[in-house]
Amino acid sequence: MNTIFLKSLLCCCSLLLLTSCVITRYDTRSAMVEATNLSYIATTEVSVGDWMVYMMSTSFTDSKKPISLGDHYDKIRSKLPALGPGRWDNFAINAFLRKSEENVAIHFSNDCKDLVLTVSVPKTAWDSIREFKLMDLPIVGITYEQAMEYIKYKQGVWNSCFKARDTFRYECFLPTPEQFQIVQTKLDSTNALGCNMFNYVNSLCPDCPNGEKFLKDPIFNKTGMEPTYVGSYFPDAFGLYNFKGNVAEMTSVKGIAMGGSCMHYASEAFDGRRQTYVGLAGWLGFRVWYRRIPKT
């Protein structure tokens, strides 16, 4: 199994930009594995952090001066997911739309490590985003059309970043249902102790070794009801995280997703089972697939 990996970076420094504003940096992550002939798959679902970088990359020019996204709502509204109260992923995105007297300036960078934009966010909100790793939750509440726009963006970024661009190019895509099924591996929904192996409906087990810890965790206590981190649970034989459960993943066929989700029974994640959708859903996300096409 071959893995291509670009490390993410999330760090803080004490450099003061404004009286009430310190600088923090957030870099998107990219990692993929070879799954089938000439096809590669992102190891994780597209995250909130990935989506934020995309949204900023395609909406603004480079700027070192912090901006407030809330001041540019009309410019970004077509790329925003459906937002509502009560969910951590929505909390993270909504935080960037709010204003505060005490802010943190976040430097967002893309896969090329190019500075995309510096955005201000309330410090108390960013403290929660960082502590609970909210940028690592999967992006949901988006439409098929929004996902396809992200796919186009990702293809452009990858073809501009890497040394191999002189010998081959990347084509990014969503898989057909048949392609998705080929990569599905056999995996029991529970282990020998009866504990869940991925995030499916009602899968949180309080009596499992980590059950009490999960019940006290603000993210994992939503297991079986809401998505959890894109890198949670063990990877499958290909090295893919959450290829079963967590969020159902869009295919190239609009209205058809696969892999099951936190709102589907474990059996929905196996044997080519399909989940249908209309519009958007809080259990629906996607991941990027790649082809490497040699240049002639």
Coordinates of C-alpha atoms in Angstrom, one line a residue:
M1 CA 0.0 0.0 0.0
N2 CA 1.4 3.4 -1.0
T3 CA 0.7 6.5 1.0
I4 CA 1.1 10.1 -0.1
F5 CA 1.0 12.4 2.9
L6 CA 1.2 16.1 3.6
K7 CA 1.3 16.9 7.3
S8 CA -1.1 19.3 8.8
L9 CA 0.0 22.0 11.2
L10 CA -1.9 23.6 14.0
C11 CA 0.3 25.8 16.2
C12 CA 0.3 29.0 18.2
C13 CA 2.8 31.8 18.7
S14 CA 3.0 34.6 21.1
L15 CA 3.5 37.3 18.4
L16 CA 1.0 40.1 18.9
L17 CA -0.6 41.3 15.8
L18 CA -3.1 43.6 17.5
T19 CA -3.7 44.5 21.1
S20 CA -6.3 41.8 21.4
C21 CA -5.3 39.5 18.6
V22 CA -2.6 36.8 18.5
I23 CA -1.6 34.8 15.5
T24 CA -2.4 31.1 15.0
R25 CA -1.8 29.0 11.9
Y26 CA -4.0 26.3 10.4
D27 CA -2.8 24.2 7.5
T28 CA -5.0 21.8 5.7
R29 CA -4.0 18.2 5.5
S30 CA -3.8 15.8 2.5
A31 CA -3.1 12.1 2.6
M32 CA -4.1 9.4 0.2
V33 CA -3.5 5.7 -0.4
E34 CA -3.4 3.6 -3.5
A35 CA -6.6 1.5 -3.6
T36 CA -7.2 0.2 -7.1
N37 CA -5.3 0.4 -10.4
L38 CA -4.3 4.0 -11.0
S39 CA -6.8 5.2 -8.4
Y40 CA -6.0 6.8 -5.0
I41 CA -8.4 7.7 -2.2
A42 CA -8.1 10.3 0.5
T43 CA -7.5 8.6 3.8
T44 CA -10.2 10.7 5.5
E45 CA -13.4 12.4 4.7
V46 CA -13.3 16.1 3.9
S47 CA -13.2 18.0 7.2
V48 CA -14.5 21.3 8.4
G49 CA -10.9 22.6 8.3
D50 CA -10.5 21.5 4.7
W51 CA -13.8 23.2 3.7
M52 CA -12.8 26.4 5.5
V53 CA -9.6 26.6 3.5
Y54 CA -11.4 25.9 0.3
M55 CA -14.1 28.5 1.0
M56 CA -11.4 31.1 1.7
S57 CA -9.2 30.1 -1.2
T58 CA -12.0 30.5 -3.7
S59 CA -13.5 33.7 -2.3
F60 CA -10.7 36.0 -1.4
T61 CA -7.2 37.1 -2.6
D62 CA -4.2 36.7 -0.4
S63 CA -4.4 39.0 2.6
K64 CA -2.2 39.3 5.7
K65 CA -4.5 41.7 7.3
P66 CA -7.1 39.8 9.3
I67 CA -10.7 40.0 8.1
S68 CA -14.0 39.0 9.6
L69 CA -15.9 36.5 7.5
G70 CA -19.1 37.9 8.9
D71 CA -18.4 41.1 7.0
H72 CA -18.2 39.2 3.7
Y73 CA -21.2 36.9 4.2
D74 CA -22.6 37.5 0.7
K75 CA -19.3 36.5 -0.8
I76 CA -19.2 33.1 0.9
R77 CA -22.8 32.2 1.5
S78 CA -23.0 29.9 -1.6
K79 CA -20.2 27.8 -0.1
L80 CA -21.5 27.6 3.4
P81 CA -23.1 24.4 4.6
A82 CA -26.5 24.5 6.2
L83 CA -25.9 25.9 9.7
G84 CA -28.0 25.4 12.8
P85 CA -27.7 25.3 16.5
G86 CA -26.6 22.4 18.7
R87 CA -23.8 20.8 16.7
W88 CA -20.1 21.2 17.2
D89 CA -19.3 21.4 13.4
N90 CA -21.8 24.2 13.1
F91 CA -20.3 25.9 16.2
A92 CA -16.9 26.0 14.6
I93 CA -18.1 27.6 11.3
N94 CA -20.5 30.0 13.0
A95 CA -17.6 31.2 15.2
F96 CA -15.9 32.6 12.2
L97 CA -19.0 34.6 11.3
R98 CA -19.2 36.3 14.7
K99 CA -17.4 39.4 16.0
S100 CA -15.7 39.9 19.3
E101 CA -13.5 42.5 21.1
E102 CA -10.9 39.9 21.8
N103 CA -9.9 37.9 18.7
V104 CA -7.4 35.5 17.4
A105 CA -6.0 35.9 13.9
I106 CA -5.9 32.5 12.1
H107 CA -3.5 32.1 9.2
F108 CA -5.2 29.6 6.8
S109 CA -2.9 27.8 4.4
N110 CA -3.6 25.3 1.6
D111 CA -2.0 22.0 0.4
C112 CA 0.8 24.0 -1.2
K113 CA 1.4 25.7 2.2
D114 CA 0.6 29.0 0.6
L115 CA -1.1 31.5 2.8
V116 CA -4.7 31.8 1.8
L117 CA -6.2 34.3 4.2
T118 CA -5.9 35.6 7.8
V119 CA -9.2 35.5 9.5
S120 CA -10.2 36.8 12.9
V121 CA -12.3 34.6 15.3
P122 CA -13.3 35.2 18.9
K123 CA -10.6 33.9 21.2
T124 CA -12.9 32.0 23.5
A125 CA -14.5 30.2 20.5
W126 CA -11.1 29.4 19.0
D127 CA -10.0 28.0 22.4
S128 CA -12.9 25.5 22.2
I129 CA -12.3 24.8 18.5
R130 CA -8.7 23.9 19.2
E131 CA -9.3 22.0 22.5
F132 CA -12.0 19.8 21.0
K133 CA -10.4 19.6 17.5
L134 CA -13.5 20.8 15.8
M135 CA -11.7 21.4 12.5
D136 CA -11.3 17.6 12.3
L137 CA -15.0 16.9 12.2
P138 CA -16.3 16.0 8.7
I139 CA -18.1 18.7 6.7
V140 CA -21.8 17.9 6.3
G141 CA -24.9 19.9 5.4
I142 CA -23.6 20.5 1.8
T143 CA -25.2 19.7 -1.5
Y144 CA -23.9 17.5 -4.3
E145 CA -23.2 20.6 -6.3
Q146 CA -21.1 22.1 -3.5
A147 CA -19.1 18.9 -3.2
M148 CA -18.4 18.9 -6.9
E149 CA -17.1 22.5 -6.7
Y150 CA -14.7 21.4 -4.0
I151 CA -13.5 18.5 -6.2
K152 CA -12.6 21.0 -8.9
Y153 CA -10.8 23.2 -6.5
K154 CA -8.8 20.2 -5.1
Q155 CA -7.8 19.1 -8.5
G156 CA -6.4 22.5 -9.3
V157 CA -4.5 22.7 -6.0
W158 CA -2.9 19.3 -6.4
N159 CA -1.9 19.9 -10.0
S160 CA -0.2 23.1 -9.0
C161 CA 1.6 22.0 -5.8
F162 CA 3.7 18.9 -6.4
K163 CA 7.0 18.1 -8.2
A164 CA 5.4 15.2 -10.1
R165 CA 3.3 17.7 -12.1
D166 CA 5.9 17.5 -14.9
T167 CA 5.3 13.7 -15.3
F168 CA 1.6 13.3 -14.5
R169 CA -1.5 15.2 -13.5
Y170 CA -4.2 14.4 -11.0
E171 CA -7.8 14.1 -11.8
C172 CA -10.1 14.4 -8.7
F173 CA -13.5 12.8 -8.7
L174 CA -16.3 11.1 -6.8
P175 CA -16.5 7.4 -7.2
T176 CA -19.3 5.5 -9.0
P177 CA -21.2 3.2 -6.7
E178 CA -19.5 0.3 -8.3
Q179 CA -16.0 1.8 -7.6
F180 CA -17.0 2.4 -4.0
Q181 CA -18.2 -1.2 -3.5
I182 CA -14.9 -2.6 -4.9
V183 CA -13.0 -0.9 -2.1
Q184 CA -15.3 -1.9 0.7
T185 CA -13.7 -4.4 3.0
K186 CA -15.2 -6.9 5.4
L187 CA -15.3 -5.7 9.0
D188 CA -17.4 -6.7 11.9
S189 CA -19.4 -3.8 13.5
T190 CA -18.3 -4.9 17.0
N191 CA -15.1 -6.5 18.4
A192 CA -14.8 -9.4 20.8
L193 CA -16.0 -7.3 23.7
G194 CA -19.1 -6.2 21.8
C195 CA -17.8 -2.6 21.3
N196 CA -18.4 -0.7 18.2
M197 CA -15.7 -0.6 15.5
F198 CA -17.1 2.4 13.7
N199 CA -19.7 5.1 14.1
Y200 CA -23.2 3.8 13.3
V201 CA -26.6 4.6 14.9
N202 CA -26.9 3.8 18.6
S203 CA -23.3 2.5 18.6
L204 CA -22.0 4.1 21.8
C205 CA -21.3 1.4 24.3
P206 CA -21.1 2.7 27.9
D207 CA -19.9 -0.7 29.2
C208 CA -17.0 -0.9 26.9
P209 CA -13.4 -0.2 28.1
N210 CA -13.6 3.4 26.9
G211 CA -17.3 3.8 27.5
E212 CA -17.1 6.0 30.6
K213 CA -14.4 8.2 29.0
F214 CA -16.5 8.6 25.8
L215 CA -19.6 9.6 27.8
K216 CA -17.6 12.5 29.3
D217 CA -16.1 13.6 26.0
P218 CA -18.1 16.3 24.3
I219 CA -17.5 14.8 20.8
F220 CA -17.5 11.1 21.4
N221 CA -20.6 11.2 23.6
K222 CA -22.5 11.9 20.4
T223 CA -21.3 8.6 18.8
G224 CA -24.3 7.0 17.1
M225 CA -26.1 10.3 16.8
E226 CA -23.6 12.7 15.1
P227 CA -20.4 12.4 13.2
T228 CA -17.1 12.3 15.0
Y229 CA -13.5 13.0 13.9
V230 CA -12.5 12.1 10.4
G231 CA -9.4 10.2 11.7
S232 CA -11.2 8.3 14.5
Y233 CA -11.4 4.5 14.8
F234 CA -8.9 2.1 13.2
P235 CA -8.2 2.4 9.4
D236 CA -9.3 -0.5 7.2
A237 CA -7.0 -2.7 5.2
F238 CA -6.4 0.0 2.6
G239 CA -5.6 2.6 5.3
L240 CA -8.9 4.5 5.0
Y241 CA -10.5 6.0 8.1
N242 CA -14.3 5.9 8.5
F243 CA -14.9 4.3 5.1
K244 CA -17.7 2.7 7.1
G245 CA -20.0 4.8 9.2
N246 CA -19.6 8.3 10.5
V247 CA -20.9 10.1 7.4
A248 CA -22.3 8.4 4.3
E249 CA -20.2 9.4 1.3
M250 CA -21.5 10.9 -1.9
T251 CA -20.9 9.0 -5.1
S252 CA -20.8 10.3 -8.7
V253 CA -24.5 9.6 -8.9
K254 CA -26.4 12.5 -7.4
G255 CA -28.8 11.2 -4.7
I256 CA -26.8 8.1 -3.9
A257 CA -24.3 7.8 -1.0
M258 CA -22.5 4.7 0.4
G259 CA -20.7 3.5 3.5
G260 CA -23.4 4.0 6.1
S261 CA -23.3 6.8 8.7
C262 CA -23.9 7.6 12.3
M263 CA -27.6 7.7 11.5
H264 CA -27.7 4.3 9.8
Y265 CA -27.6 0.8 11.1
A266 CA -24.2 -1.0 10.8
S267 CA -25.5 -3.3 8.1
E268 CA -25.9 -0.2 5.8
A269 CA -22.1 0.1 5.6
F270 CA -21.6 -3.3 3.9
D271 CA -22.1 -5.2 0.7
G272 CA -22.7 -2.3 -1.6
R273 CA -25.7 -1.0 0.3
R274 CA -26.7 2.5 -0.7
Q275 CA -28.1 5.5 1.1
T276 CA -30.3 7.8 -0.8
Y277 CA -30.6 11.6 -0.1
V278 CA -32.3 14.7 -1.5
G279 CA -30.5 18.0 -1.1
L280 CA -28.3 17.8 2.0
A281 CA -28.2 16.0 5.4
G282 CA -26.4 16.1 8.6
W283 CA -25.1 12.6 8.1
L284 CA -23.9 13.1 4.5
G285 CA -20.4 14.0 3.5
F286 CA -17.7 12.9 1.0
R287 CA -14.1 12.2 0.4
V288 CA -11.9 12.9 -2.6
W289 CA -10.7 10.2 -5.0
Y290 CA -7.8 10.7 -7.4
R291 CA -6.4 9.4 -10.6
R292 CA -2.8 9.9 -11.7
I293 CA -2.7 10.4 -15.4
P294 CA 0.7 10.3 -17.1
K295 CA 1.6 13.2 -19.3
T296 CA 2.7 12.3 -22.8

